[in-house]
């Protein structure tokens, strides 16, 4: 099982504030991986839409299959800047299993929801309208779980995929504001890309990756999951690690 946090920072606050302080710098150093993720996301959406049709429910599933590996890779690179994971990073297969489980669950539910919504619109049946609403709710829940589970799955080699998903679900239920903010911001970028400027779609997956890491650890540590050891701070001039330890990072 995932062990609870053993140490707290001074003042009783969870030792997660250093992660949030380091995140902008980590995201800056991970820009190439985030940019590749964005390009793959747009290419997958355009390619699947061209082959299957933009309105086809299968488009969601195709996008999920293609985007999961670069999403897991980008989050792994981002967290590699934040944590020391050499001896606790799971293998490639484990990281992909978590990413595919989360993204495919999300995309399958989105495909089902869009299909039921189309049927409800064509038939006017209250039953299918209820199913469409239920599908939308399930999509939102799956997105909240994915925002927590994928970063967690990139750091834990000692637990199974189902345990990671279960812990992410329970943590998101207990403290949902962070995952909700990450998913809402990503949805806003997608909406702006679909309605205003298509180029913004290239930012959607990258925004989700960064915000997922930002929300996952406050959510998980509040639930009792141990924070991975932080990587040494780097000098802004030379890039060499420094040994200065600030309050809350001890």
PDB file of C-alpha atoms in Angstrom, residues 12-197:
ATOM      1  CA  UNK A  12       1.753  21.872  10.400  1.00  0.00           C
ATOM      2  CA  UNK A  13       1.560  22.435   6.652  1.00  0.00           C
ATOM      3  CA  UNK A  14       2.148  19.558   4.225  1.00  0.00           C
ATOM      4  CA  UNK A  15       5.638  19.523   2.698  1.00  0.00           C
ATOM      5  CA  UNK A  16       4.300  20.205  -0.777  1.00  0.00           C
ATOM      6  CA  UNK A  17       4.891  23.959  -1.051  1.00  0.00           C
ATOM      7  CA  UNK A  18       8.438  23.414  -2.415  1.00  0.00           C
ATOM      8  CA  UNK A  19       6.927  21.496  -5.333  1.00  0.00           C
ATOM      9  CA  UNK A  20       4.718  24.411  -6.293  1.00  0.00           C
ATOM     10  CA  UNK A  21       7.603  26.852  -5.945  1.00  0.00           C
ATOM     11  CA  UNK A  22       9.813  24.719  -8.189  1.00  0.00           C
ATOM     12  CA  UNK A  23       7.134  23.980 -10.787  1.00  0.00           C
ATOM     13  CA  UNK A  24       7.593  27.084 -13.020  1.00  0.00           C
ATOM     14  CA  UNK A  25      11.322  26.399 -13.356  1.00  0.00           C
ATOM     15  CA  UNK A  26      10.680  22.686 -13.957  1.00  0.00           C
ATOM     16  CA  UNK A  27       8.105  23.494 -16.643  1.00  0.00           C
ATOM     17  CA  UNK A  28      10.593  25.845 -18.307  1.00  0.00           C
ATOM     18  CA  UNK A  29      13.247  23.126 -18.457  1.00  0.00           C
ATOM     19  CA  UNK A  30      10.663  20.673 -19.808  1.00  0.00           C
ATOM     20  CA  UNK A  31       9.383  22.933 -22.611  1.00  0.00           C
ATOM     21  CA  UNK A  32      10.696  20.687 -25.446  1.00  0.00           C
ATOM     22  CA  UNK A  33       8.804  17.660 -24.088  1.00  0.00           C
ATOM     23  CA  UNK A  34       5.673  19.753 -23.508  1.00  0.00           C
ATOM     24  CA  UNK A  35       5.911  21.156 -27.039  1.00  0.00           C
ATOM     25  CA  UNK A  36       6.202  17.658 -28.530  1.00  0.00           C
ATOM     26  CA  UNK A  37       3.179  16.589 -26.490  1.00  0.00           C
ATOM     27  CA  UNK A  38       1.163  19.492 -27.878  1.00  0.00           C
ATOM     28  CA  UNK A  39       2.148  18.729 -31.465  1.00  0.00           C
ATOM     29  CA  UNK A  40       1.292  15.043 -31.073  1.00  0.00           C
ATOM     30  CA  UNK A  41      -2.058  15.950 -29.535  1.00  0.00           C
ATOM     31  CA  UNK A  42      -3.044  18.197 -32.445  1.00  0.00           C
ATOM     32  CA  UNK A  43      -1.723  15.730 -35.038  1.00  0.00           C
ATOM     33  CA  UNK A  44      -3.702  12.896 -33.425  1.00  0.00           C
ATOM     34  CA  UNK A  45      -6.893  14.962 -33.354  1.00  0.00           C
ATOM     35  CA  UNK A  46      -6.533  16.140 -36.954  1.00  0.00           C
ATOM     36  CA  UNK A  47      -5.511  12.702 -38.231  1.00  0.00           C
ATOM     37  CA  UNK A  48      -8.284  10.855 -36.397  1.00  0.00           C
ATOM     38  CA  UNK A  49     -10.815  13.445 -37.506  1.00  0.00           C
ATOM     39  CA  UNK A  50      -9.697  13.097 -41.117  1.00  0.00           C
ATOM     40  CA  UNK A  51      -9.792   9.294 -41.060  1.00  0.00           C
ATOM     41  CA  UNK A  52     -12.857   8.718 -38.892  1.00  0.00           C
ATOM     42  CA  UNK A  53     -14.697  12.011 -39.135  1.00  0.00           C
ATOM     43  CA  UNK A  54     -14.612  14.787 -36.502  1.00  0.00           C
ATOM     44  CA  UNK A  55     -18.033  13.765 -35.201  1.00  0.00           C
ATOM     45  CA  UNK A  56     -17.224  10.067 -34.869  1.00  0.00           C
ATOM     46  CA  UNK A  57     -17.096   8.751 -31.286  1.00  0.00           C
ATOM     47  CA  UNK A  58     -14.116   6.616 -32.320  1.00  0.00           C
ATOM     48  CA  UNK A  59     -12.096   9.806 -32.798  1.00  0.00           C
ATOM     49  CA  UNK A  60     -11.904  10.224 -29.024  1.00  0.00           C
ATOM     50  CA  UNK A  61     -10.565   6.704 -28.570  1.00  0.00           C
ATOM     51  CA  UNK A  62      -7.975   7.091 -31.324  1.00  0.00           C
ATOM     52  CA  UNK A  63      -6.728  10.331 -29.790  1.00  0.00           C
ATOM     53  CA  UNK A  64      -6.472   8.683 -26.368  1.00  0.00           C
ATOM     54  CA  UNK A  65      -4.394   5.788 -27.722  1.00  0.00           C
ATOM     55  CA  UNK A  66      -1.929   8.114 -29.457  1.00  0.00           C
ATOM     56  CA  UNK A  67      -1.646  10.851 -26.821  1.00  0.00           C
ATOM     57  CA  UNK A  68      -1.163   8.642 -23.731  1.00  0.00           C
ATOM     58  CA  UNK A  69       2.549   7.788 -24.344  1.00  0.00           C
ATOM     59  CA  UNK A  70       3.758  11.390 -24.912  1.00  0.00           C
ATOM     60  CA  UNK A  71       1.615  12.544 -21.977  1.00  0.00           C
ATOM     61  CA  UNK A  72       3.260  10.006 -19.676  1.00  0.00           C
ATOM     62  CA  UNK A  73       6.693  10.958 -21.067  1.00  0.00           C
ATOM     63  CA  UNK A  74       6.152  14.707 -20.597  1.00  0.00           C
ATOM     64  CA  UNK A  75       4.894  14.288 -17.034  1.00  0.00           C
ATOM     65  CA  UNK A  76       7.817  11.961 -16.284  1.00  0.00           C
ATOM     66  CA  UNK A  77      10.286  14.557 -17.588  1.00  0.00           C
ATOM     67  CA  UNK A  78       8.562  17.319 -15.626  1.00  0.00           C
ATOM     68  CA  UNK A  79       8.624  15.360 -12.387  1.00  0.00           C
ATOM     69  CA  UNK A  80      12.215  14.369 -13.065  1.00  0.00           C
ATOM     70  CA  UNK A  81      13.046  18.058 -12.636  1.00  0.00           C
ATOM     71  CA  UNK A  82      11.173  18.159  -9.331  1.00  0.00           C
ATOM     72  CA  UNK A  83      12.043  14.876  -7.641  1.00  0.00           C
ATOM     73  CA  UNK A  84      14.888  12.406  -7.275  1.00  0.00           C
ATOM     74  CA  UNK A  85      13.283   9.370  -8.892  1.00  0.00           C
ATOM     75  CA  UNK A  86      16.244   7.273 -10.071  1.00  0.00           C
ATOM     76  CA  UNK A  87      15.641   4.446  -7.623  1.00  0.00           C
ATOM     77  CA  UNK A  88      11.846   4.672  -7.431  1.00  0.00           C
ATOM     78  CA  UNK A  89      10.773   5.484 -10.976  1.00  0.00           C
ATOM     79  CA  UNK A  90       8.564   2.705 -12.400  1.00  0.00           C
ATOM     80  CA  UNK A  91       9.416   1.052 -15.682  1.00  0.00           C
ATOM     81  CA  UNK A  92       8.176   2.272 -19.031  1.00  0.00           C
ATOM     82  CA  UNK A  93       5.476  -0.402 -19.156  1.00  0.00           C
ATOM     83  CA  UNK A  94       4.051   0.614 -15.783  1.00  0.00           C
ATOM     84  CA  UNK A  95       3.988   4.306 -16.681  1.00  0.00           C
ATOM     85  CA  UNK A  96       2.286   3.567 -19.991  1.00  0.00           C
ATOM     86  CA  UNK A  97      -0.219   1.265 -18.293  1.00  0.00           C
ATOM     87  CA  UNK A  98      -1.317   4.046 -15.942  1.00  0.00           C
ATOM     88  CA  UNK A  99      -1.449   6.631 -18.731  1.00  0.00           C
ATOM     89  CA  UNK A 100      -3.381   4.381 -21.101  1.00  0.00           C
ATOM     90  CA  UNK A 101      -5.778   3.275 -18.373  1.00  0.00           C
ATOM     91  CA  UNK A 102      -6.632   6.865 -17.490  1.00  0.00           C
ATOM     92  CA  UNK A 103      -6.754   8.342 -20.988  1.00  0.00           C
ATOM     93  CA  UNK A 104      -8.634   5.437 -22.540  1.00  0.00           C
ATOM     94  CA  UNK A 105     -11.187   5.388 -19.730  1.00  0.00           C
ATOM     95  CA  UNK A 106     -11.679   9.115 -20.240  1.00  0.00           C
ATOM     96  CA  UNK A 107     -11.873   8.870 -24.033  1.00  0.00           C
ATOM     97  CA  UNK A 108     -14.169   5.811 -24.054  1.00  0.00           C
ATOM     98  CA  UNK A 109     -16.559   7.616 -21.719  1.00  0.00           C
ATOM     99  CA  UNK A 110     -16.348  10.727 -23.913  1.00  0.00           C
ATOM    100  CA  UNK A 111     -17.100   8.643 -27.011  1.00  0.00           C
ATOM    101  CA  UNK A 112     -20.054   6.983 -25.293  1.00  0.00           C
ATOM    102  CA  UNK A 113     -21.336  10.338 -24.043  1.00  0.00           C
ATOM    103  CA  UNK A 114     -21.120  11.949 -27.484  1.00  0.00           C
ATOM    104  CA  UNK A 115     -22.863   8.962 -29.093  1.00  0.00           C
ATOM    105  CA  UNK A 116     -25.687   8.968 -26.541  1.00  0.00           C
ATOM    106  CA  UNK A 117     -26.016  12.749 -26.855  1.00  0.00           C
ATOM    107  CA  UNK A 118     -26.407  12.403 -30.629  1.00  0.00           C
ATOM    108  CA  UNK A 119     -29.071   9.733 -30.152  1.00  0.00           C
ATOM    109  CA  UNK A 120     -30.860  11.877 -27.568  1.00  0.00           C
ATOM    110  CA  UNK A 121     -30.792  14.888 -29.907  1.00  0.00           C
ATOM    111  CA  UNK A 122     -32.168  12.855 -32.799  1.00  0.00           C
ATOM    112  CA  UNK A 123     -34.862  10.984 -30.846  1.00  0.00           C
ATOM    113  CA  UNK A 124     -35.786  13.455 -28.142  1.00  0.00           C
ATOM    114  CA  UNK A 125     -36.006  10.554 -25.710  1.00  0.00           C
ATOM    115  CA  UNK A 126     -35.748  11.594 -22.022  1.00  0.00           C
ATOM    116  CA  UNK A 127     -34.009   8.284 -21.286  1.00  0.00           C
ATOM    117  CA  UNK A 128     -31.135   9.024 -23.650  1.00  0.00           C
ATOM    118  CA  UNK A 129     -30.968  12.606 -22.383  1.00  0.00           C
ATOM    119  CA  UNK A 130     -30.428  11.293 -18.866  1.00  0.00           C
ATOM    120  CA  UNK A 131     -27.787   8.914 -20.174  1.00  0.00           C
ATOM    121  CA  UNK A 132     -26.055  11.799 -21.944  1.00  0.00           C
ATOM    122  CA  UNK A 133     -25.937  13.850 -18.740  1.00  0.00           C
ATOM    123  CA  UNK A 134     -24.672  10.826 -16.803  1.00  0.00           C
ATOM    124  CA  UNK A 135     -21.987  10.297 -19.438  1.00  0.00           C
ATOM    125  CA  UNK A 136     -20.824  13.899 -19.112  1.00  0.00           C
ATOM    126  CA  UNK A 137     -20.569  13.524 -15.336  1.00  0.00           C
ATOM    127  CA  UNK A 138     -18.537  10.326 -15.727  1.00  0.00           C
ATOM    128  CA  UNK A 139     -16.195  12.051 -18.187  1.00  0.00           C
ATOM    129  CA  UNK A 140     -15.600  14.817 -15.648  1.00  0.00           C
ATOM    130  CA  UNK A 141     -14.902  12.304 -12.871  1.00  0.00           C
ATOM    131  CA  UNK A 142     -12.499  10.344 -15.099  1.00  0.00           C
ATOM    132  CA  UNK A 143     -10.643  13.564 -15.952  1.00  0.00           C
ATOM    133  CA  UNK A 144     -10.276  14.449 -12.251  1.00  0.00           C
ATOM    134  CA  UNK A 145      -8.888  10.992 -11.483  1.00  0.00           C
ATOM    135  CA  UNK A 146      -6.499  11.129 -14.451  1.00  0.00           C
ATOM    136  CA  UNK A 147      -5.116  14.485 -13.283  1.00  0.00           C
ATOM    137  CA  UNK A 148      -4.012  12.826 -10.046  1.00  0.00           C
ATOM    138  CA  UNK A 149      -3.274   9.269 -11.168  1.00  0.00           C
ATOM    139  CA  UNK A 150      -0.874   9.944 -14.058  1.00  0.00           C
ATOM    140  CA  UNK A 151       1.606  12.003 -11.979  1.00  0.00           C
ATOM    141  CA  UNK A 152       1.386   9.448  -9.164  1.00  0.00           C
ATOM    142  CA  UNK A 153       1.932   6.564 -11.585  1.00  0.00           C
ATOM    143  CA  UNK A 154       5.130   8.217 -12.793  1.00  0.00           C
ATOM    144  CA  UNK A 155       6.728   8.027  -9.348  1.00  0.00           C
ATOM    145  CA  UNK A 156       5.610   4.765  -7.741  1.00  0.00           C
ATOM    146  CA  UNK A 157       7.017   1.443  -8.885  1.00  0.00           C
ATOM    147  CA  UNK A 158       5.817  -0.485  -5.836  1.00  0.00           C
ATOM    148  CA  UNK A 159       2.048  -0.396  -6.422  1.00  0.00           C
ATOM    149  CA  UNK A 160      -0.313  -1.717  -9.073  1.00  0.00           C
ATOM    150  CA  UNK A 161      -2.278   0.316 -11.576  1.00  0.00           C
ATOM    151  CA  UNK A 162      -5.597  -0.358  -9.856  1.00  0.00           C
ATOM    152  CA  UNK A 163      -4.155   0.836  -6.538  1.00  0.00           C
ATOM    153  CA  UNK A 164      -2.907   4.038  -8.143  1.00  0.00           C
ATOM    154  CA  UNK A 165      -6.298   4.701  -9.752  1.00  0.00           C
ATOM    155  CA  UNK A 166      -8.151   3.923  -6.513  1.00  0.00           C
ATOM    156  CA  UNK A 167      -5.911   6.180  -4.429  1.00  0.00           C
ATOM    157  CA  UNK A 168      -6.228   8.957  -7.032  1.00  0.00           C
ATOM    158  CA  UNK A 169     -10.017   8.631  -6.987  1.00  0.00           C
ATOM    159  CA  UNK A 170     -10.241   8.743  -3.187  1.00  0.00           C
ATOM    160  CA  UNK A 171      -7.786  11.648  -2.965  1.00  0.00           C
ATOM    161  CA  UNK A 172      -9.693  13.631  -5.616  1.00  0.00           C
ATOM    162  CA  UNK A 173     -12.975  13.001  -3.797  1.00  0.00           C
ATOM    163  CA  UNK A 174     -11.481  14.187  -0.509  1.00  0.00           C
ATOM    164  CA  UNK A 175      -9.836  17.301  -1.964  1.00  0.00           C
ATOM    165  CA  UNK A 176     -11.374  18.016  -5.384  1.00  0.00           C
ATOM    166  CA  UNK A 177     -10.612  21.718  -5.871  1.00  0.00           C
ATOM    167  CA  UNK A 178      -7.130  21.213  -7.328  1.00  0.00           C
ATOM    168  CA  UNK A 179      -8.132  18.573  -9.910  1.00  0.00           C
ATOM    169  CA  UNK A 180     -11.247  20.579 -10.779  1.00  0.00           C
ATOM    170  CA  UNK A 181      -9.108  23.664 -11.433  1.00  0.00           C
ATOM    171  CA  UNK A 182      -6.690  21.678 -13.627  1.00  0.00           C
ATOM    172  CA  UNK A 183      -9.476  20.084 -15.668  1.00  0.00           C
ATOM    173  CA  UNK A 184     -11.430  23.345 -15.953  1.00  0.00           C
ATOM    174  CA  UNK A 185      -8.376  25.252 -17.197  1.00  0.00           C
ATOM    175  CA  UNK A 186      -7.644  22.548 -19.770  1.00  0.00           C
ATOM    176  CA  UNK A 187     -11.283  22.519 -20.890  1.00  0.00           C
ATOM    177  CA  UNK A 188     -11.171  26.309 -21.269  1.00  0.00           C
ATOM    178  CA  UNK A 189      -8.111  26.048 -23.521  1.00  0.00           C
ATOM    179  CA  UNK A 190      -9.846  23.362 -25.623  1.00  0.00           C
ATOM    180  CA  UNK A 191     -13.018  25.453 -25.884  1.00  0.00           C
ATOM    181  CA  UNK A 192     -11.047  28.523 -26.980  1.00  0.00           C
ATOM    182  CA  UNK A 193      -9.195  26.403 -29.528  1.00  0.00           C
ATOM    183  CA  UNK A 194     -12.420  25.035 -30.987  1.00  0.00           C
ATOM    184  CA  UNK A 195     -14.291  28.349 -31.027  1.00  0.00           C
ATOM    185  CA  UNK A 196     -11.682  31.074 -31.447  1.00  0.00           C
ATOM    186  CA  UNK A 197      -8.120  30.126 -32.437  1.00  0.00           C
TER     187      UNK A 197
END
